[in-house]
Amino acid sequence: MTTGPVPAPSSPAGPSPAARSLADPDTPFAVVDVHRVRRNAARLRARADRLGVALRPHVKTAKSLDAAALLHDGTPGPVTVSTLAEAEAFADAGYRDITYAVGIEPRKLPRVVALSRRGVTLRVLLDSTEQATFVAAAAREAGIALPAQIEIDCDGHRGGLRPDAPGLTGIAGILHDAGCLDGVLTHAGESYFCYTAGEQREAARNERDAAVAAADRLRAAGLPVTTVSVGSTPTAHAAEDLSGVTELRAGNYVFFDLVMAGLGVCDLDDLALSVVVTVIGHRPEYGWIVTDGGWMAMSRDRGTAVQPQDQGYGLVTDLSGTPVPDLVMTAASQEHGTLTARDGAALPDLPIGTRLRVLPNHACATAAQHQGYHVIDGSVGTRAHTPGIEAYWPRVTGW
Amino acid sequence: MTTGPVPAPSSPAGPSPAARSLADPDTPFAVVDVHRVRRNAARLRARADRLGVALRPHVKTAKSLDAAALLHDGTPGPVTVSTLAEAEAFADAGYRDITYAVGIEPRKLPRVVALSRRGVTLRVLLDSTEQATFVAAAAREAGIALPAQIEIDCDGHRGGLRPDAPGLTGIAGILHDAGCLDGVLTHAGESYFCYTAGEQREAARNERDAAVAAADRLRAAGLPVTTVSVGSTPTAHAAEDLSGVTELRAGNYVFFDLVMAGLGVCDLDDLALSVVVTVIGHRPEYGWIVTDGGWMAMSRDRGTAVQPQDQGYGLVTDLSGTPVPDLVMTAASQEHGTLTARDGAALPDLPIGTRLRVLPNHACATAAQHQGYHVIDGSVGTRAHTPGIEAYWPRVTGW
């Protein structure tokens, strides 16, 4: 379903009413390059079109109605959410087709039922007889269908049942009897550790095969399967054949990050999220430049620590987004970041008050440290200037 | 200065108006045991009294007016802040003696001046001639004193000047000429890696000695030093002699956490912050219990990873706070936590829907993942029941 109005862009005012450029808001703050978001969105939309599947972006990374509006060419199309707070915020904005991709538990059912009664097709996820039984009971009690998907484990990464698990058809049967069986969903979590294009293609093939095998098994048992959902940012960008799959999910691609660049899924030029920080000190005896952006601004996520190229807490660029060669954020306390030069390179001369941007390891985690984003358009003007702020996009918070 | 009204406790309503016990709010959510906060506060207050120094708690951990009100026996006493947003929120609540303990940069001076004009003694921190020069200039231009402290490096941990650094007296002279010299401040960051009581006492002695040496050097140069400020949670609890020191800072102790317990600074029974999560799945083939509390609820902080006993993402208790033996949160994705049994212990039988609490590695980081805290009083009733919720304490957010 893609009906309903496009969410209106937020006011450019936001919390810094006077902010006109990246020189204005007090640091640290998160900045999003809308040009890169549009480009990242168009790239995956084109892939999904070519592969003949629907695209259901996961909005957990940006948690922003404004960012999500760009993922479907302006329409409130199908989305995936990681919290019921996201589901409610997107429902309020006109979204009517939402998958809540975290295993359901009984206490959350009243909010699921309430969303369904508002006309939202809210798909829940489960992988046990226990869950299928209480979802079916809740649907019967409420007198409505609560569409449910069975989580399939394709690579031993997190939740789900293997496609050949003995309990699979029993769970589907319980759901079907209550009018709740929607389909199957899997997520190739292990693809975050695939460092070659070949491994990523293989992970995508494996993910597709697991979902389709589970769907085929259910159909062979006479159980109708509507949705066959796969996706992760790496596999969504690597899949070559999604026959039998109905929809593709991915979330991180809206911003991308150093982990994804380290996997080769994107280039550094695709990273749409960064954090603006200010130099507040120097420790030449240690080779340190100290900034006011610590883990409170960047998160504690060190996803690249397990990659061939460890990027510390992030790579440093100037305010226009041009990388400062060999400068890495290597340590963080709550409100202090330490920048050092890589491999014995000279430390650049950056006086106190200099503003820089830091590209994060993990966009989902860094974005979560902020209440919203100052938005720039990196396609405007030359890269030599201080980018102007076009808008402020608030985030959905809480659960 | 300790004048002004006690900040009023927040409404028990908070974002979950119907929440009456830890069984009610949707998970995950942060919970604070006010009994433990009071006990932790009383312990350090008694220490400071014995040592003959003022206590200036750092409010960066809880970022809560309600929590801070307990640290000074109900009066808005001196506090340390990590952001100007905290300074402004505490000023609004009647606090008039605030130290902003992150190096100052020029763009933040207008907010510093504005707070000073409201009658707040807002002390800023610096460690360079450059900063002293612009602070002095801003004070002259505004026609007010902007009290400044010089950061002293006692252990090579972060910012500051060594007590014998050539530039120290010059910086102090620039400040003094503008009526801005308040004193010196140091922070024994390395004490977070001291695993014996003896090492912590030595770190406290070293911290005190560095601050007093710097102050003595300035006084010998004819420069008046009012404040000699030391502190970190480990050294504040280990110091035996603070002669020459005027005030003690510490922040983490309001909640404590597994890192502090691992250092022996507190017991597990002192940990006042935890996160309530719900079991949403089981993977018996891997030995996993899956919950709805991932890194979004716990943070990515893995501070105990470098300690002798790695506590994963946290230790698990039941809803009353009683530890579940050998159950550890060992992995996290955004909204999923994985619990495993330590050292081959049997996995307990915890059906879907079971609520648990997870004790965090690093209270500052975990607290920052939440908009506020549901507050219980662990001293009430037996530990067998589901604790009742007494209040909701919102956090100060942003910078």
mmCIF file with all atom_site columns, N, CA and C in Angstrom, chain A residues 13-56:
data_model
loop_
_atom_site.group_PDB
_atom_site.id
_atom_site.type_symbol
_atom_site.label_atom_id
_atom_site.label_alt_id
_atom_site.label_comp_id
_atom_site.label_asym_id
_atom_site.label_entity_id
_atom_site.label_seq_id
_atom_site.pdbx_PDB_ins_code
_atom_site.Cartn_x
_atom_site.Cartn_y
_atom_site.Cartn_z
_atom_site.occupancy
_atom_site.B_iso_or_equiv
_atom_site.pdbx_formal_charge
_atom_site.auth_seq_id
_atom_site.auth_comp_id
_atom_site.auth_asym_id
_atom_site.auth_atom_id
_atom_site.pdbx_PDB_model_num
ATOM 1   N N  . ALA A 1 13 ? 13.871 25.098 11.012  1.00 0.00 ? 13 ALA A N  1
ATOM 2   C CA . ALA A 1 13 ? 14.237 25.704 12.286  1.00 0.00 ? 13 ALA A CA 1
ATOM 3   C C  . ALA A 1 13 ? 14.918 24.689 13.192  1.00 0.00 ? 13 ALA A C  1
ATOM 4   N N  . GLY A 1 14 ? 14.197 23.647 13.557  1.00 0.00 ? 14 GLY A N  1
ATOM 5   C CA . GLY A 1 14 ? 14.753 22.649 14.469  1.00 0.00 ? 14 GLY A CA 1
ATOM 6   C C  . GLY A 1 14 ? 15.208 23.304 15.749  1.00 0.00 ? 14 GLY A C  1
ATOM 7   N N  . PRO A 1 15 ? 16.172 22.702 16.414  1.00 0.00 ? 15 PRO A N  1
ATOM 8   C CA . PRO A 1 15 ? 16.595 23.232 17.701  1.00 0.00 ? 15 PRO A CA 1
ATOM 9   C C  . PRO A 1 15 ? 17.587 24.378 17.591  1.00 0.00 ? 15 PRO A C  1
ATOM 10  N N  . SER A 1 16 ? 18.049 24.695 16.393  1.00 0.00 ? 16 SER A N  1
ATOM 11  C CA . SER A 1 16 ? 19.012 25.790 16.225  1.00 0.00 ? 16 SER A CA 1
ATOM 12  C C  . SER A 1 16 ? 18.404 26.778 15.241  1.00 0.00 ? 16 SER A C  1
ATOM 13  N N  . PRO A 1 17 ? 17.460 27.589 15.698  1.00 0.00 ? 17 PRO A N  1
ATOM 14  C CA . PRO A 1 17 ? 16.686 28.417 14.762  1.00 0.00 ? 17 PRO A CA 1
ATOM 15  C C  . PRO A 1 17 ? 17.560 29.306 13.898  1.00 0.00 ? 17 PRO A C  1
ATOM 16  N N  . ALA A 1 18 ? 18.715 29.701 14.414  1.00 0.00 ? 18 ALA A N  1
ATOM 17  C CA . ALA A 1 18 ? 19.534 30.644 13.664  1.00 0.00 ? 18 ALA A CA 1
ATOM 18  C C  . ALA A 1 18 ? 20.554 29.941 12.771  1.00 0.00 ? 18 ALA A C  1
ATOM 19  N N  . ALA A 1 19 ? 20.529 28.609 12.761  1.00 0.00 ? 19 ALA A N  1
ATOM 20  C CA . ALA A 1 19 ? 21.555 27.879 12.026  1.00 0.00 ? 19 ALA A CA 1
ATOM 21  C C  . ALA A 1 19 ? 21.368 28.046 10.531  1.00 0.00 ? 19 ALA A C  1
ATOM 22  N N  . ARG A 1 20 ? 22.353 28.624 9.897   1.00 0.00 ? 20 ARG A N  1
ATOM 23  C CA . ARG A 1 20 ? 22.275 28.827 8.458   1.00 0.00 ? 20 ARG A CA 1
ATOM 24  C C  . ARG A 1 20 ? 23.325 28.006 7.719   1.00 0.00 ? 20 ARG A C  1
ATOM 25  N N  . SER A 1 21 ? 24.357 27.613 8.419   1.00 0.00 ? 21 SER A N  1
ATOM 26  C CA . SER A 1 21 ? 25.393 26.776 7.798   1.00 0.00 ? 21 SER A CA 1
ATOM 27  C C  . SER A 1 21 ? 26.014 25.900 8.879   1.00 0.00 ? 21 SER A C  1
ATOM 28  N N  . LEU A 1 22 ? 26.899 24.993 8.450   1.00 0.00 ? 22 LEU A N  1
ATOM 29  C CA . LEU A 1 22 ? 27.541 24.093 9.415   1.00 0.00 ? 22 LEU A CA 1
ATOM 30  C C  . LEU A 1 22 ? 28.461 24.838 10.375  1.00 0.00 ? 22 LEU A C  1
ATOM 31  N N  . ALA A 1 23 ? 28.657 26.132 10.148  1.00 0.00 ? 23 ALA A N  1
ATOM 32  C CA . ALA A 1 23 ? 29.443 26.934 11.090  1.00 0.00 ? 23 ALA A CA 1
ATOM 33  C C  . ALA A 1 23 ? 28.606 27.362 12.297  1.00 0.00 ? 23 ALA A C  1
ATOM 34  N N  . ASP A 1 24 ? 27.284 27.194 12.220  1.00 0.00 ? 24 ASP A N  1
ATOM 35  C CA . ASP A 1 24 ? 26.420 27.818 13.223  1.00 0.00 ? 24 ASP A CA 1
ATOM 36  C C  . ASP A 1 24 ? 26.046 26.984 14.447  1.00 0.00 ? 24 ASP A C  1
ATOM 37  N N  . PRO A 1 25 ? 25.481 25.798 14.312  1.00 0.00 ? 25 PRO A N  1
ATOM 38  C CA . PRO A 1 25 ? 25.029 25.110 15.542  1.00 0.00 ? 25 PRO A CA 1
ATOM 39  C C  . PRO A 1 25 ? 26.213 24.790 16.441  1.00 0.00 ? 25 PRO A C  1
ATOM 40  N N  . ASP A 1 26 ? 25.975 24.819 17.741  1.00 0.00 ? 26 ASP A N  1
ATOM 41  C CA . ASP A 1 26 ? 27.041 24.408 18.653  1.00 0.00 ? 26 ASP A CA 1
ATOM 42  C C  . ASP A 1 26 ? 27.337 22.924 18.455  1.00 0.00 ? 26 ASP A C  1
ATOM 43  N N  . THR A 1 27 ? 28.614 22.601 18.506  1.00 0.00 ? 27 THR A N  1
ATOM 44  C CA . THR A 1 27 ? 29.049 21.220 18.289  1.00 0.00 ? 27 THR A CA 1
ATOM 45  C C  . THR A 1 27 ? 29.018 20.442 19.607  1.00 0.00 ? 27 THR A C  1
ATOM 46  N N  . PRO A 1 28 ? 28.953 19.114 19.552  1.00 0.00 ? 28 PRO A N  1
ATOM 47  C CA . PRO A 1 28 ? 28.811 18.286 18.358  1.00 0.00 ? 28 PRO A CA 1
ATOM 48  C C  . PRO A 1 28 ? 27.360 18.197 17.892  1.00 0.00 ? 28 PRO A C  1
ATOM 49  N N  . PHE A 1 29 ? 27.184 17.966 16.602  1.00 0.00 ? 29 PHE A N  1
ATOM 50  C CA . PHE A 1 29 ? 25.838 17.707 16.072  1.00 0.00 ? 29 PHE A CA 1
ATOM 51  C C  . PHE A 1 29 ? 25.951 16.818 14.839  1.00 0.00 ? 29 PHE A C  1
ATOM 52  N N  . ALA A 1 30 ? 24.853 16.145 14.527  1.00 0.00 ? 30 ALA A N  1
ATOM 53  C CA . ALA A 1 30 ? 24.829 15.216 13.397  1.00 0.00 ? 30 ALA A CA 1
ATOM 54  C C  . ALA A 1 30 ? 24.389 15.956 12.150  1.00 0.00 ? 30 ALA A C  1
ATOM 55  N N  . VAL A 1 31 ? 25.025 15.632 11.045  1.00 0.00 ? 31 VAL A N  1
ATOM 56  C CA . VAL A 1 31 ? 24.666 16.251 9.773   1.00 0.00 ? 31 VAL A CA 1
ATOM 57  C C  . VAL A 1 31 ? 24.410 15.155 8.740   1.00 0.00 ? 31 VAL A C  1
ATOM 58  N N  . VAL A 1 32 ? 23.394 15.386 7.903   1.00 0.00 ? 32 VAL A N  1
ATOM 59  C CA . VAL A 1 32 ? 23.051 14.444 6.838   1.00 0.00 ? 32 VAL A CA 1
ATOM 60  C C  . VAL A 1 32 ? 23.120 15.183 5.514   1.00 0.00 ? 32 VAL A C  1
ATOM 61  N N  . ASP A 1 33 ? 23.774 14.543 4.550   1.00 0.00 ? 33 ASP A N  1
ATOM 62  C CA . ASP A 1 33 ? 23.840 15.090 3.189   1.00 0.00 ? 33 ASP A CA 1
ATOM 63  C C  . ASP A 1 33 ? 22.683 14.487 2.386   1.00 0.00 ? 33 ASP A C  1
ATOM 64  N N  . VAL A 1 34 ? 21.673 15.299 2.130   1.00 0.00 ? 34 VAL A N  1
ATOM 65  C CA . VAL A 1 34 ? 20.456 14.801 1.476   1.00 0.00 ? 34 VAL A CA 1
ATOM 66  C C  . VAL A 1 34 ? 20.739 14.345 0.046   1.00 0.00 ? 34 VAL A C  1
ATOM 67  N N  . HIS A 1 35 ? 21.740 14.936 -0.582  1.00 0.00 ? 35 HIS A N  1
ATOM 68  C CA . HIS A 1 35 ? 22.103 14.516 -1.936  1.00 0.00 ? 35 HIS A CA 1
ATOM 69  C C  . HIS A 1 35 ? 22.560 13.056 -1.932  1.00 0.00 ? 35 HIS A C  1
ATOM 70  N N  . ARG A 1 36 ? 23.353 12.715 -0.927  1.00 0.00 ? 36 ARG A N  1
ATOM 71  C CA . ARG A 1 36 ? 23.833 11.318 -0.845  1.00 0.00 ? 36 ARG A CA 1
ATOM 72  C C  . ARG A 1 36 ? 22.692 10.375 -0.477  1.00 0.00 ? 36 ARG A C  1
ATOM 73  N N  . VAL A 1 37 ? 21.788 10.818 0.401   1.00 0.00 ? 37 VAL A N  1
ATOM 74  C CA . VAL A 1 37 ? 20.626 9.976  0.732   1.00 0.00 ? 37 VAL A CA 1
ATOM 75  C C  . VAL A 1 37 ? 19.831 9.683  -0.532  1.00 0.00 ? 37 VAL A C  1
ATOM 76  N N  . ARG A 1 38 ? 19.594 10.723 -1.331  1.00 0.00 ? 38 ARG A N  1
ATOM 77  C CA . ARG A 1 38 ? 18.821 10.521 -2.573  1.00 0.00 ? 38 ARG A CA 1
ATOM 78  C C  . ARG A 1 38 ? 19.541 9.541  -3.506  1.00 0.00 ? 38 ARG A C  1
ATOM 79  N N  . ARG A 1 39 ? 20.857 9.685  -3.590  1.00 0.00 ? 39 ARG A N  1
ATOM 80  C CA . ARG A 1 39 ? 21.624 8.814  -4.492  1.00 0.00 ? 39 ARG A CA 1
ATOM 81  C C  . ARG A 1 39 ? 21.618 7.377  -3.984  1.00 0.00 ? 39 ARG A C  1
ATOM 82  N N  . ASN A 1 40 ? 21.814 7.203  -2.673  1.00 0.00 ? 40 ASN A N  1
ATOM 83  C CA . ASN A 1 40 ? 21.786 5.852  -2.098  1.00 0.00 ? 40 ASN A CA 1
ATOM 84  C C  . ASN A 1 40 ? 20.406 5.217  -2.299  1.00 0.00 ? 40 ASN A C  1
ATOM 85  N N  . ALA A 1 41 ? 19.363 6.037  -2.117  1.00 0.00 ? 41 ALA A N  1
ATOM 86  C CA . ALA A 1 41 ? 17.999 5.526  -2.270  1.00 0.00 ? 41 ALA A CA 1
ATOM 87  C C  . ALA A 1 41 ? 17.743 5.108  -3.714  1.00 0.00 ? 41 ALA A C  1
ATOM 88  N N  . ALA A 1 42 ? 18.166 5.946  -4.653  1.00 0.00 ? 42 ALA A N  1
ATOM 89  C CA . ALA A 1 42 ? 17.924 5.646  -6.073  1.00 0.00 ? 42 ALA A CA 1
ATOM 90  C C  . ALA A 1 42 ? 18.661 4.378  -6.495  1.00 0.00 ? 42 ALA A C  1
ATOM 91  N N  . ARG A 1 43 ? 19.858 4.203  -5.963  1.00 0.00 ? 43 ARG A N  1
ATOM 92  C CA . ARG A 1 43 ? 20.652 3.022  -6.324  1.00 0.00 ? 43 ARG A CA 1
ATOM 93  C C  . ARG A 1 43 ? 19.925 1.736  -5.937  1.00 0.00 ? 43 ARG A C  1
ATOM 94  N N  . LEU A 1 44 ? 19.411 1.676  -4.702  1.00 0.00 ? 44 LEU A N  1
ATOM 95  C CA . LEU A 1 44 ? 18.776 0.424  -4.278  1.00 0.00 ? 44 LEU A CA 1
ATOM 96  C C  . LEU A 1 44 ? 17.395 0.269  -4.911  1.00 0.00 ? 44 LEU A C  1
ATOM 97  N N  . ARG A 1 45 ? 16.709 1.396  -5.154  1.00 0.00 ? 45 ARG A N  1
ATOM 98  C CA . ARG A 1 45 ? 15.416 1.304  -5.838  1.00 0.00 ? 45 ARG A CA 1
ATOM 99  C C  . ARG A 1 45 ? 15.611 0.702  -7.221  1.00 0.00 ? 45 ARG A C  1
ATOM 100 N N  . ALA A 1 46 ? 16.649 1.147  -7.916  1.00 0.00 ? 46 ALA A N  1
ATOM 101 C CA . ALA A 1 46 ? 16.911 0.618  -9.260  1.00 0.00 ? 46 ALA A CA 1
ATOM 102 C C  . ALA A 1 46 ? 17.242 -0.870 -9.208  1.00 0.00 ? 46 ALA A C  1
ATOM 103 N N  . ARG A 1 47 ? 17.995 -1.269 -8.194  1.00 0.00 ? 47 ARG A N  1
ATOM 104 C CA . ARG A 1 47 ? 18.326 -2.696 -8.032  1.00 0.00 ? 47 ARG A CA 1
ATOM 105 C C  . ARG A 1 47 ? 17.066 -3.512 -7.814  1.00 0.00 ? 47 ARG A C  1
ATOM 106 N N  . ALA A 1 48 ? 16.207 -3.040 -6.883  1.00 0.00 ? 48 ALA A N  1
ATOM 107 C CA . ALA A 1 48 ? 14.983 -3.789 -6.587  1.00 0.00 ? 48 ALA A CA 1
ATOM 108 C C  . ALA A 1 48 ? 14.117 -3.911 -7.839  1.00 0.00 ? 48 ALA A C  1
ATOM 109 N N  . ASP A 1 49 ? 14.043 -2.817 -8.609  1.00 0.00 ? 49 ASP A N  1
ATOM 110 C CA . ASP A 1 49 ? 13.260 -2.862 -9.851  1.00 0.00 ? 49 ASP A CA 1
ATOM 111 C C  . ASP A 1 49 ? 13.830 -3.910 -10.794 1.00 0.00 ? 49 ASP A C  1
ATOM 112 N N  . ARG A 1 50 ? 15.155 -3.900 -10.942 1.00 0.00 ? 50 ARG A N  1
ATOM 113 C CA . ARG A 1 50 ? 15.792 -4.854 -11.856 1.00 0.00 ? 50 ARG A CA 1
ATOM 114 C C  . ARG A 1 50 ? 15.551 -6.288 -11.410 1.00 0.00 ? 50 ARG A C  1
ATOM 115 N N  . LEU A 1 51 ? 15.568 -6.490 -10.064 1.00 0.00 ? 51 LEU A N  1
ATOM 116 C CA . LEU A 1 51 ? 15.411 -7.851 -9.532  1.00 0.00 ? 51 LEU A CA 1
ATOM 117 C C  . LEU A 1 51 ? 13.937 -8.255 -9.463  1.00 0.00 ? 51 LEU A C  1
ATOM 118 N N  . GLY A 1 52 ? 13.059 -7.306 -9.735  1.00 0.00 ? 52 GLY A N  1
ATOM 119 C CA . GLY A 1 52 ? 11.633 -7.632 -9.764  1.00 0.00 ? 52 GLY A CA 1
ATOM 120 C C  . GLY A 1 52 ? 11.021 -7.865 -8.403  1.00 0.00 ? 52 GLY A C  1
ATOM 121 N N  . VAL A 1 53 ? 11.529 -7.173 -7.368  1.00 0.00 ? 53 VAL A N  1
ATOM 122 C CA . VAL A 1 53 ? 10.963 -7.321 -6.026  1.00 0.00 ? 53 VAL A CA 1
ATOM 123 C C  . VAL A 1 53 ? 10.571 -5.945 -5.484  1.00 0.00 ? 53 VAL A C  1
ATOM 124 N N  . ALA A 1 54 ? 9.627  -5.970 -4.553  1.00 0.00 ? 54 ALA A N  1
ATOM 125 C CA . ALA A 1 54 ? 9.279  -4.728 -3.857  1.00 0.00 ? 54 ALA A CA 1
ATOM 126 C C  . ALA A 1 54 ? 10.405 -4.359 -2.899  1.00 0.00 ? 54 ALA A C  1
ATOM 127 N N  . LEU A 1 55 ? 10.520 -3.086 -2.621  1.00 0.00 ? 55 LEU A N  1
ATOM 128 C CA . LEU A 1 55 ? 11.518 -2.618 -1.660  1.00 0.00 ? 55 LEU A CA 1
ATOM 129 C C  . LEU A 1 55 ? 10.792 -2.175 -0.391  1.00 0.00 ? 55 LEU A C  1
ATOM 130 N N  . ARG A 1 56 ? 11.249 -2.718 0.740   1.00 0.00 ? 56 ARG A N  1
ATOM 131 C CA . ARG A 1 56 ? 10.658 -2.345 2.032   1.00 0.00 ? 56 ARG A CA 1
ATOM 132 C C  . ARG A 1 56 ? 11.796 -1.840 2.927   1.00 0.00 ? 56 ARG A C  1
#
